[in-house]
JSON list of C-alpha atoms in Angstrom, two decimals:
[
{"chain": "A", "resi": 21, "resn": "UNK", "atom": "CA", "xyz": [13.46, 25.72, 27.54]},
{"chain": "A", "resi": 22, "resn": "UNK", "atom": "CA", "xyz": [10.22, 23.77, 27.63]},
{"chain": "A", "resi": 23, "resn": "UNK", "atom": "CA", "xyz": [10.04, 20.70, 25.41]},
{"chain": "A", "resi": 24, "resn": "UNK", "atom": "CA", "xyz": [7.08, 20.50, 23.03]},
{"chain": "A", "resi": 25, "resn": "UNK", "atom": "CA", "xyz": [4.57, 17.66, 23.35]},
{"chain": "A", "resi": 26, "resn": "UNK", "atom": "CA", "xyz": [5.53, 15.90, 20.09]},
{"chain": "A", "resi": 27, "resn": "UNK", "atom": "CA", "xyz": [9.21, 15.95, 21.02]},
{"chain": "A", "resi": 28, "resn": "UNK", "atom": "CA", "xyz": [8.39, 14.44, 24.41]},
{"chain": "A", "resi": 29, "resn": "UNK", "atom": "CA", "xyz": [6.32, 11.69, 22.78]},
{"chain": "A", "resi": 30, "resn": "UNK", "atom": "CA", "xyz": [9.10, 10.97, 20.27]},
{"chain": "A", "resi": 31, "resn": "UNK", "atom": "CA", "xyz": [11.69, 10.79, 23.09]},
{"chain": "A", "resi": 32, "resn": "UNK", "atom": "CA", "xyz": [9.50, 8.41, 25.10]},
{"chain": "A", "resi": 33, "resn": "UNK", "atom": "CA", "xyz": [8.95, 6.14, 22.10]},
{"chain": "A", "resi": 34, "resn": "UNK", "atom": "CA", "xyz": [12.66, 6.18, 21.20]},
{"chain": "A", "resi": 35, "resn": "UNK", "atom": "CA", "xyz": [13.62, 5.35, 24.80]},
{"chain": "A", "resi": 36, "resn": "UNK", "atom": "CA", "xyz": [11.65, 2.09, 24.53]},
{"chain": "A", "resi": 37, "resn": "UNK", "atom": "CA", "xyz": [13.49, 1.01, 21.36]},
{"chain": "A", "resi": 38, "resn": "UNK", "atom": "CA", "xyz": [16.79, -0.79, 21.08]},
{"chain": "A", "resi": 39, "resn": "UNK", "atom": "CA", "xyz": [19.34, 1.89, 20.12]},
{"chain": "A", "resi": 40, "resn": "UNK", "atom": "CA", "xyz": [21.10, -0.55, 17.78]},
{"chain": "A", "resi": 41, "resn": "UNK", "atom": "CA", "xyz": [18.24, -0.73, 15.28]},
{"chain": "A", "resi": 42, "resn": "UNK", "atom": "CA", "xyz": [18.41, 1.24, 12.04]},
{"chain": "A", "resi": 43, "resn": "UNK", "atom": "CA", "xyz": [17.11, 4.75, 11.63]},
{"chain": "A", "resi": 44, "resn": "UNK", "atom": "CA", "xyz": [14.41, 3.43, 9.29]},
{"chain": "A", "resi": 45, "resn": "UNK", "atom": "CA", "xyz": [13.26, 0.95, 11.95]},
{"chain": "A", "resi": 46, "resn": "UNK", "atom": "CA", "xyz": [13.16, 3.75, 14.52]},
{"chain": "A", "resi": 47, "resn": "UNK", "atom": "CA", "xyz": [11.12, 5.85, 12.11]},
{"chain": "A", "resi": 48, "resn": "UNK", "atom": "CA", "xyz": [8.69, 2.98, 11.49]},
{"chain": "A", "resi": 49, "resn": "UNK", "atom": "CA", "xyz": [8.11, 2.78, 15.25]},
{"chain": "A", "resi": 50, "resn": "UNK", "atom": "CA", "xyz": [7.40, 6.51, 15.34]},
{"chain": "A", "resi": 51, "resn": "UNK", "atom": "CA", "xyz": [5.19, 6.73, 12.26]},
{"chain": "A", "resi": 52, "resn": "UNK", "atom": "CA", "xyz": [1.88, 6.25, 14.10]},
{"chain": "A", "resi": 53, "resn": "UNK", "atom": "CA", "xyz": [2.79, 9.34, 16.16]},
{"chain": "A", "resi": 54, "resn": "UNK", "atom": "CA", "xyz": [4.07, 11.17, 13.09]},
{"chain": "A", "resi": 55, "resn": "UNK", "atom": "CA", "xyz": [0.90, 10.38, 11.11]},
{"chain": "A", "resi": 56, "resn": "UNK", "atom": "CA", "xyz": [-1.19, 11.92, 13.90]},
{"chain": "A", "resi": 57, "resn": "UNK", "atom": "CA", "xyz": [0.90, 15.07, 13.67]},
{"chain": "A", "resi": 58, "resn": "UNK", "atom": "CA", "xyz": [0.65, 15.20, 9.89]},
{"chain": "A", "resi": 59, "resn": "UNK", "atom": "CA", "xyz": [-3.12, 14.66, 10.06]},
{"chain": "A", "resi": 60, "resn": "UNK", "atom": "CA", "xyz": [-3.42, 17.69, 12.32]},
{"chain": "A", "resi": 61, "resn": "UNK", "atom": "CA", "xyz": [-1.66, 19.83, 9.73]},
{"chain": "A", "resi": 62, "resn": "UNK", "atom": "CA", "xyz": [1.95, 19.87, 10.92]},
{"chain": "A", "resi": 63, "resn": "UNK", "atom": "CA", "xyz": [4.34, 20.17, 7.94]},
{"chain": "A", "resi": 64, "resn": "UNK", "atom": "CA", "xyz": [6.95, 17.51, 7.27]},
{"chain": "A", "resi": 65, "resn": "UNK", "atom": "CA", "xyz": [9.77, 19.99, 7.91]},
{"chain": "A", "resi": 66, "resn": "UNK", "atom": "CA", "xyz": [8.43, 20.62, 11.43]},
{"chain": "A", "resi": 67, "resn": "UNK", "atom": "CA", "xyz": [8.23, 16.88, 12.06]},
{"chain": "A", "resi": 68, "resn": "UNK", "atom": "CA", "xyz": [11.87, 16.52, 10.98]},
{"chain": "A", "resi": 69, "resn": "UNK", "atom": "CA", "xyz": [12.82, 19.37, 13.34]},
{"chain": "A", "resi": 70, "resn": "UNK", "atom": "CA", "xyz": [10.93, 17.67, 16.20]},
{"chain": "A", "resi": 71, "resn": "UNK", "atom": "CA", "xyz": [12.66, 14.36, 15.45]},
{"chain": "A", "resi": 72, "resn": "UNK", "atom": "CA", "xyz": [16.04, 16.08, 15.55]},
{"chain": "A", "resi": 73, "resn": "UNK", "atom": "CA", "xyz": [15.13, 17.71, 18.87]},
{"chain": "A", "resi": 74, "resn": "UNK", "atom": "CA", "xyz": [14.16, 14.27, 20.20]},
{"chain": "A", "resi": 75, "resn": "UNK", "atom": "CA", "xyz": [17.59, 12.93, 19.26]},
{"chain": "A", "resi": 76, "resn": "UNK", "atom": "CA", "xyz": [16.87, 11.26, 15.93]},
{"chain": "A", "resi": 77, "resn": "UNK", "atom": "CA", "xyz": [18.64, 13.09, 13.11]},
{"chain": "A", "resi": 78, "resn": "UNK", "atom": "CA", "xyz": [17.10, 11.95, 9.85]},
{"chain": "A", "resi": 79, "resn": "UNK", "atom": "CA", "xyz": [17.86, 13.03, 6.32]},
{"chain": "A", "resi": 80, "resn": "UNK", "atom": "CA", "xyz": [14.84, 14.23, 4.41]},
{"chain": "A", "resi": 81, "resn": "UNK", "atom": "CA", "xyz": [15.28, 11.55, 1.74]},
{"chain": "A", "resi": 82, "resn": "UNK", "atom": "CA", "xyz": [15.41, 8.77, 4.36]},
{"chain": "A", "resi": 83, "resn": "UNK", "atom": "CA", "xyz": [12.30, 10.16, 6.02]},
{"chain": "A", "resi": 84, "resn": "UNK", "atom": "CA", "xyz": [10.42, 10.43, 2.71]},
{"chain": "A", "resi": 85, "resn": "UNK", "atom": "CA", "xyz": [11.31, 6.97, 1.44]},
{"chain": "A", "resi": 86, "resn": "UNK", "atom": "CA", "xyz": [10.60, 5.28, 4.78]},
{"chain": "A", "resi": 87, "resn": "UNK", "atom": "CA", "xyz": [7.27, 7.10, 5.11]},
{"chain": "A", "resi": 88, "resn": "UNK", "atom": "CA", "xyz": [6.29, 6.04, 1.59]},
{"chain": "A", "resi": 89, "resn": "UNK", "atom": "CA", "xyz": [7.16, 2.40, 2.28]},
{"chain": "A", "resi": 90, "resn": "UNK", "atom": "CA", "xyz": [5.38, 2.42, 5.65]},
{"chain": "A", "resi": 91, "resn": "UNK", "atom": "CA", "xyz": [2.21, 3.89, 4.15]},
{"chain": "A", "resi": 92, "resn": "UNK", "atom": "CA", "xyz": [2.32, 1.35, 1.32]},
{"chain": "A", "resi": 93, "resn": "UNK", "atom": "CA", "xyz": [2.63, -1.49, 3.85]},
{"chain": "A", "resi": 94, "resn": "UNK", "atom": "CA", "xyz": [-0.30, -0.04, 5.81]},
{"chain": "A", "resi": 95, "resn": "UNK", "atom": "CA", "xyz": [-2.46, 0.12, 2.69]},
{"chain": "A", "resi": 96, "resn": "UNK", "atom": "CA", "xyz": [-1.69, -3.47, 1.75]},
{"chain": "A", "resi": 97, "resn": "UNK", "atom": "CA", "xyz": [-2.38, -4.62, 5.31]},
{"chain": "A", "resi": 98, "resn": "UNK", "atom": "CA", "xyz": [-5.73, -2.80, 5.25]},
{"chain": "A", "resi": 99, "resn": "UNK", "atom": "CA", "xyz": [-6.56, -4.31, 1.88]},
{"chain": "A", "resi": 100, "resn": "UNK", "atom": "CA", "xyz": [-5.81, -7.80, 3.18]},
{"chain": "A", "resi": 101, "resn": "UNK", "atom": "CA", "xyz": [-7.94, -7.28, 6.28]},
{"chain": "A", "resi": 102, "resn": "UNK", "atom": "CA", "xyz": [-10.79, -5.82, 4.22]},
{"chain": "A", "resi": 103, "resn": "UNK", "atom": "CA", "xyz": [-10.78, -8.70, 1.74]},
{"chain": "A", "resi": 104, "resn": "UNK", "atom": "CA", "xyz": [-13.83, -10.94, 2.06]},
{"chain": "A", "resi": 105, "resn": "UNK", "atom": "CA", "xyz": [-13.16, -14.29, 3.67]},
{"chain": "A", "resi": 106, "resn": "UNK", "atom": "CA", "xyz": [-12.81, -17.29, 1.41]},
{"chain": "A", "resi": 107, "resn": "UNK", "atom": "CA", "xyz": [-16.00, -19.31, 1.14]},
{"chain": "A", "resi": 108, "resn": "UNK", "atom": "CA", "xyz": [-15.98, -22.53, 3.09]},
{"chain": "A", "resi": 109, "resn": "UNK", "atom": "CA", "xyz": [-17.15, -25.81, 1.70]},
{"chain": "A", "resi": 110, "resn": "UNK", "atom": "CA", "xyz": [-20.91, -25.79, 1.36]},
{"chain": "A", "resi": 111, "resn": "UNK", "atom": "CA", "xyz": [-22.81, -28.16, 3.66]},
{"chain": "A", "resi": 112, "resn": "UNK", "atom": "CA", "xyz": [-24.08, -31.31, 1.99]},
{"chain": "A", "resi": 113, "resn": "UNK", "atom": "CA", "xyz": [-27.71, -30.43, 2.72]},
{"chain": "A", "resi": 114, "resn": "UNK", "atom": "CA", "xyz": [-27.57, -27.16, 0.78]},
{"chain": "A", "resi": 115, "resn": "UNK", "atom": "CA", "xyz": [-28.94, -27.11, -2.74]},
{"chain": "A", "resi": 116, "resn": "UNK", "atom": "CA", "xyz": [-26.45, -26.45, -5.44]},
{"chain": "A", "resi": 117, "resn": "UNK", "atom": "CA", "xyz": [-27.04, -23.88, -8.15]},
{"chain": "A", "resi": 118, "resn": "UNK", "atom": "CA", "xyz": [-27.54, -25.32, -11.63]},
{"chain": "A", "resi": 119, "resn": "UNK", "atom": "CA", "xyz": [-24.39, -25.18, -13.73]},
{"chain": "A", "resi": 120, "resn": "UNK", "atom": "CA", "xyz": [-24.26, -22.43, -16.29]},
{"chain": "A", "resi": 121, "resn": "UNK", "atom": "CA", "xyz": [-24.30, -23.54, -19.89]},
{"chain": "A", "resi": 122, "resn": "UNK", "atom": "CA", "xyz": [-22.30, -20.64, -21.33]},
{"chain": "A", "resi": 123, "resn": "UNK", "atom": "CA", "xyz": [-18.54, -20.93, -20.84]},
{"chain": "A", "resi": 124, "resn": "UNK", "atom": "CA", "xyz": [-16.67, -17.97, -19.44]},
{"chain": "A", "resi": 125, "resn": "UNK", "atom": "CA", "xyz": [-15.46, -15.84, -22.31]},
{"chain": "A", "resi": 126, "resn": "UNK", "atom": "CA", "xyz": [-12.43, -13.65, -22.42]},
{"chain": "A", "resi": 127, "resn": "UNK", "atom": "CA", "xyz": [-13.07, -10.87, -24.89]},
{"chain": "A", "resi": 128, "resn": "UNK", "atom": "CA", "xyz": [-9.66, -9.23, -24.52]},
{"chain": "A", "resi": 129, "resn": "UNK", "atom": "CA", "xyz": [-6.56, -11.32, -25.16]},
{"chain": "A", "resi": 130, "resn": "UNK", "atom": "CA", "xyz": [-3.04, -10.24, -24.26]},
{"chain": "A", "resi": 131, "resn": "UNK", "atom": "CA", "xyz": [-3.92, -7.65, -21.62]},
{"chain": "A", "resi": 132, "resn": "UNK", "atom": "CA", "xyz": [-1.08, -7.14, -19.09]},
{"chain": "A", "resi": 133, "resn": "UNK", "atom": "CA", "xyz": [-1.98, -7.06, -15.38]},
{"chain": "A", "resi": 134, "resn": "UNK", "atom": "CA", "xyz": [-0.13, -3.80, -14.82]},
{"chain": "A", "resi": 135, "resn": "UNK", "atom": "CA", "xyz": [2.12, -1.50, -16.80]},
{"chain": "A", "resi": 136, "resn": "UNK", "atom": "CA", "xyz": [5.71, -1.49, -15.59]},
{"chain": "A", "resi": 137, "resn": "UNK", "atom": "CA", "xyz": [7.86, -1.84, -18.69]},
{"chain": "A", "resi": 138, "resn": "UNK", "atom": "CA", "xyz": [7.79, -0.75, -22.32]},
{"chain": "A", "resi": 139, "resn": "UNK", "atom": "CA", "xyz": [6.97, -4.37, -23.17]},
{"chain": "A", "resi": 140, "resn": "UNK", "atom": "CA", "xyz": [3.70, -4.00, -21.25]},
{"chain": "A", "resi": 141, "resn": "UNK", "atom": "CA", "xyz": [2.81, -1.01, -23.42]},
{"chain": "A", "resi": 142, "resn": "UNK", "atom": "CA", "xyz": [3.51, -3.09, -26.54]},
{"chain": "A", "resi": 143, "resn": "UNK", "atom": "CA", "xyz": [1.19, -5.78, -25.19]},
{"chain": "A", "resi": 144, "resn": "UNK", "atom": "CA", "xyz": [-1.58, -3.19, -24.91]},
{"chain": "A", "resi": 145, "resn": "UNK", "atom": "CA", "xyz": [-0.94, -2.06, -28.47]},
{"chain": "A", "resi": 146, "resn": "UNK", "atom": "CA", "xyz": [-1.10, -5.67, -29.71]},
{"chain": "A", "resi": 147, "resn": "UNK", "atom": "CA", "xyz": [-4.20, -6.69, -27.70]},
{"chain": "A", "resi": 148, "resn": "UNK", "atom": "CA", "xyz": [-6.94, -8.45, -29.60]},
{"chain": "A", "resi": 149, "resn": "UNK", "atom": "CA", "xyz": [-10.43, -7.39, -28.63]},
{"chain": "A", "resi": 150, "resn": "UNK", "atom": "CA", "xyz": [-13.30, -9.60, -29.73]},
{"chain": "A", "resi": 151, "resn": "UNK", "atom": "CA", "xyz": [-16.24, -7.20, -29.76]},
{"chain": "A", "resi": 152, "resn": "UNK", "atom": "CA", "xyz": [-18.80, -9.97, -30.14]},
{"chain": "A", "resi": 153, "resn": "UNK", "atom": "CA", "xyz": [-17.41, -11.81, -27.09]},
{"chain": "A", "resi": 154, "resn": "UNK", "atom": "CA", "xyz": [-17.34, -8.52, -25.17]},
{"chain": "A", "resi": 155, "resn": "UNK", "atom": "CA", "xyz": [-21.02, -8.01, -26.01]},
{"chain": "A", "resi": 156, "resn": "UNK", "atom": "CA", "xyz": [-21.84, -11.54, -24.81]},
{"chain": "A", "resi": 157, "resn": "UNK", "atom": "CA", "xyz": [-19.93, -10.99, -21.56]},
{"chain": "A", "resi": 158, "resn": "UNK", "atom": "CA", "xyz": [-21.96, -7.84, -20.95]},
{"chain": "A", "resi": 159, "resn": "UNK", "atom": "CA", "xyz": [-25.26, -9.73, -21.09]}
]
């Protein structure tokens, strides 16, 4: 029986890893290869079959959770690399912009950063919105 190309790549990558590491760590090492397969249209079930043929038996739940966490880590790493660099101290010869006379206004008080608990929803319900300040911020 001839071994498929993905199975051969998975075997080669697994051979380079320490066999004592966890299944999740082995999956993380294989995810760049797996992502290429998924991008070409291979279903997740076929990837799991190929992994099993390569010698890495993985439960579907382990595969799904590890893939989710790996993709989340990749997104946060991309976001950090795409973030603009922090401005350095301005040279002393540069002219400084005149200070603004209007203080920074916050038209919405009590807004949570993200919604994770029922308490965050209550904060949204109890937010105070100063429409006049919101109008001034928009100018």
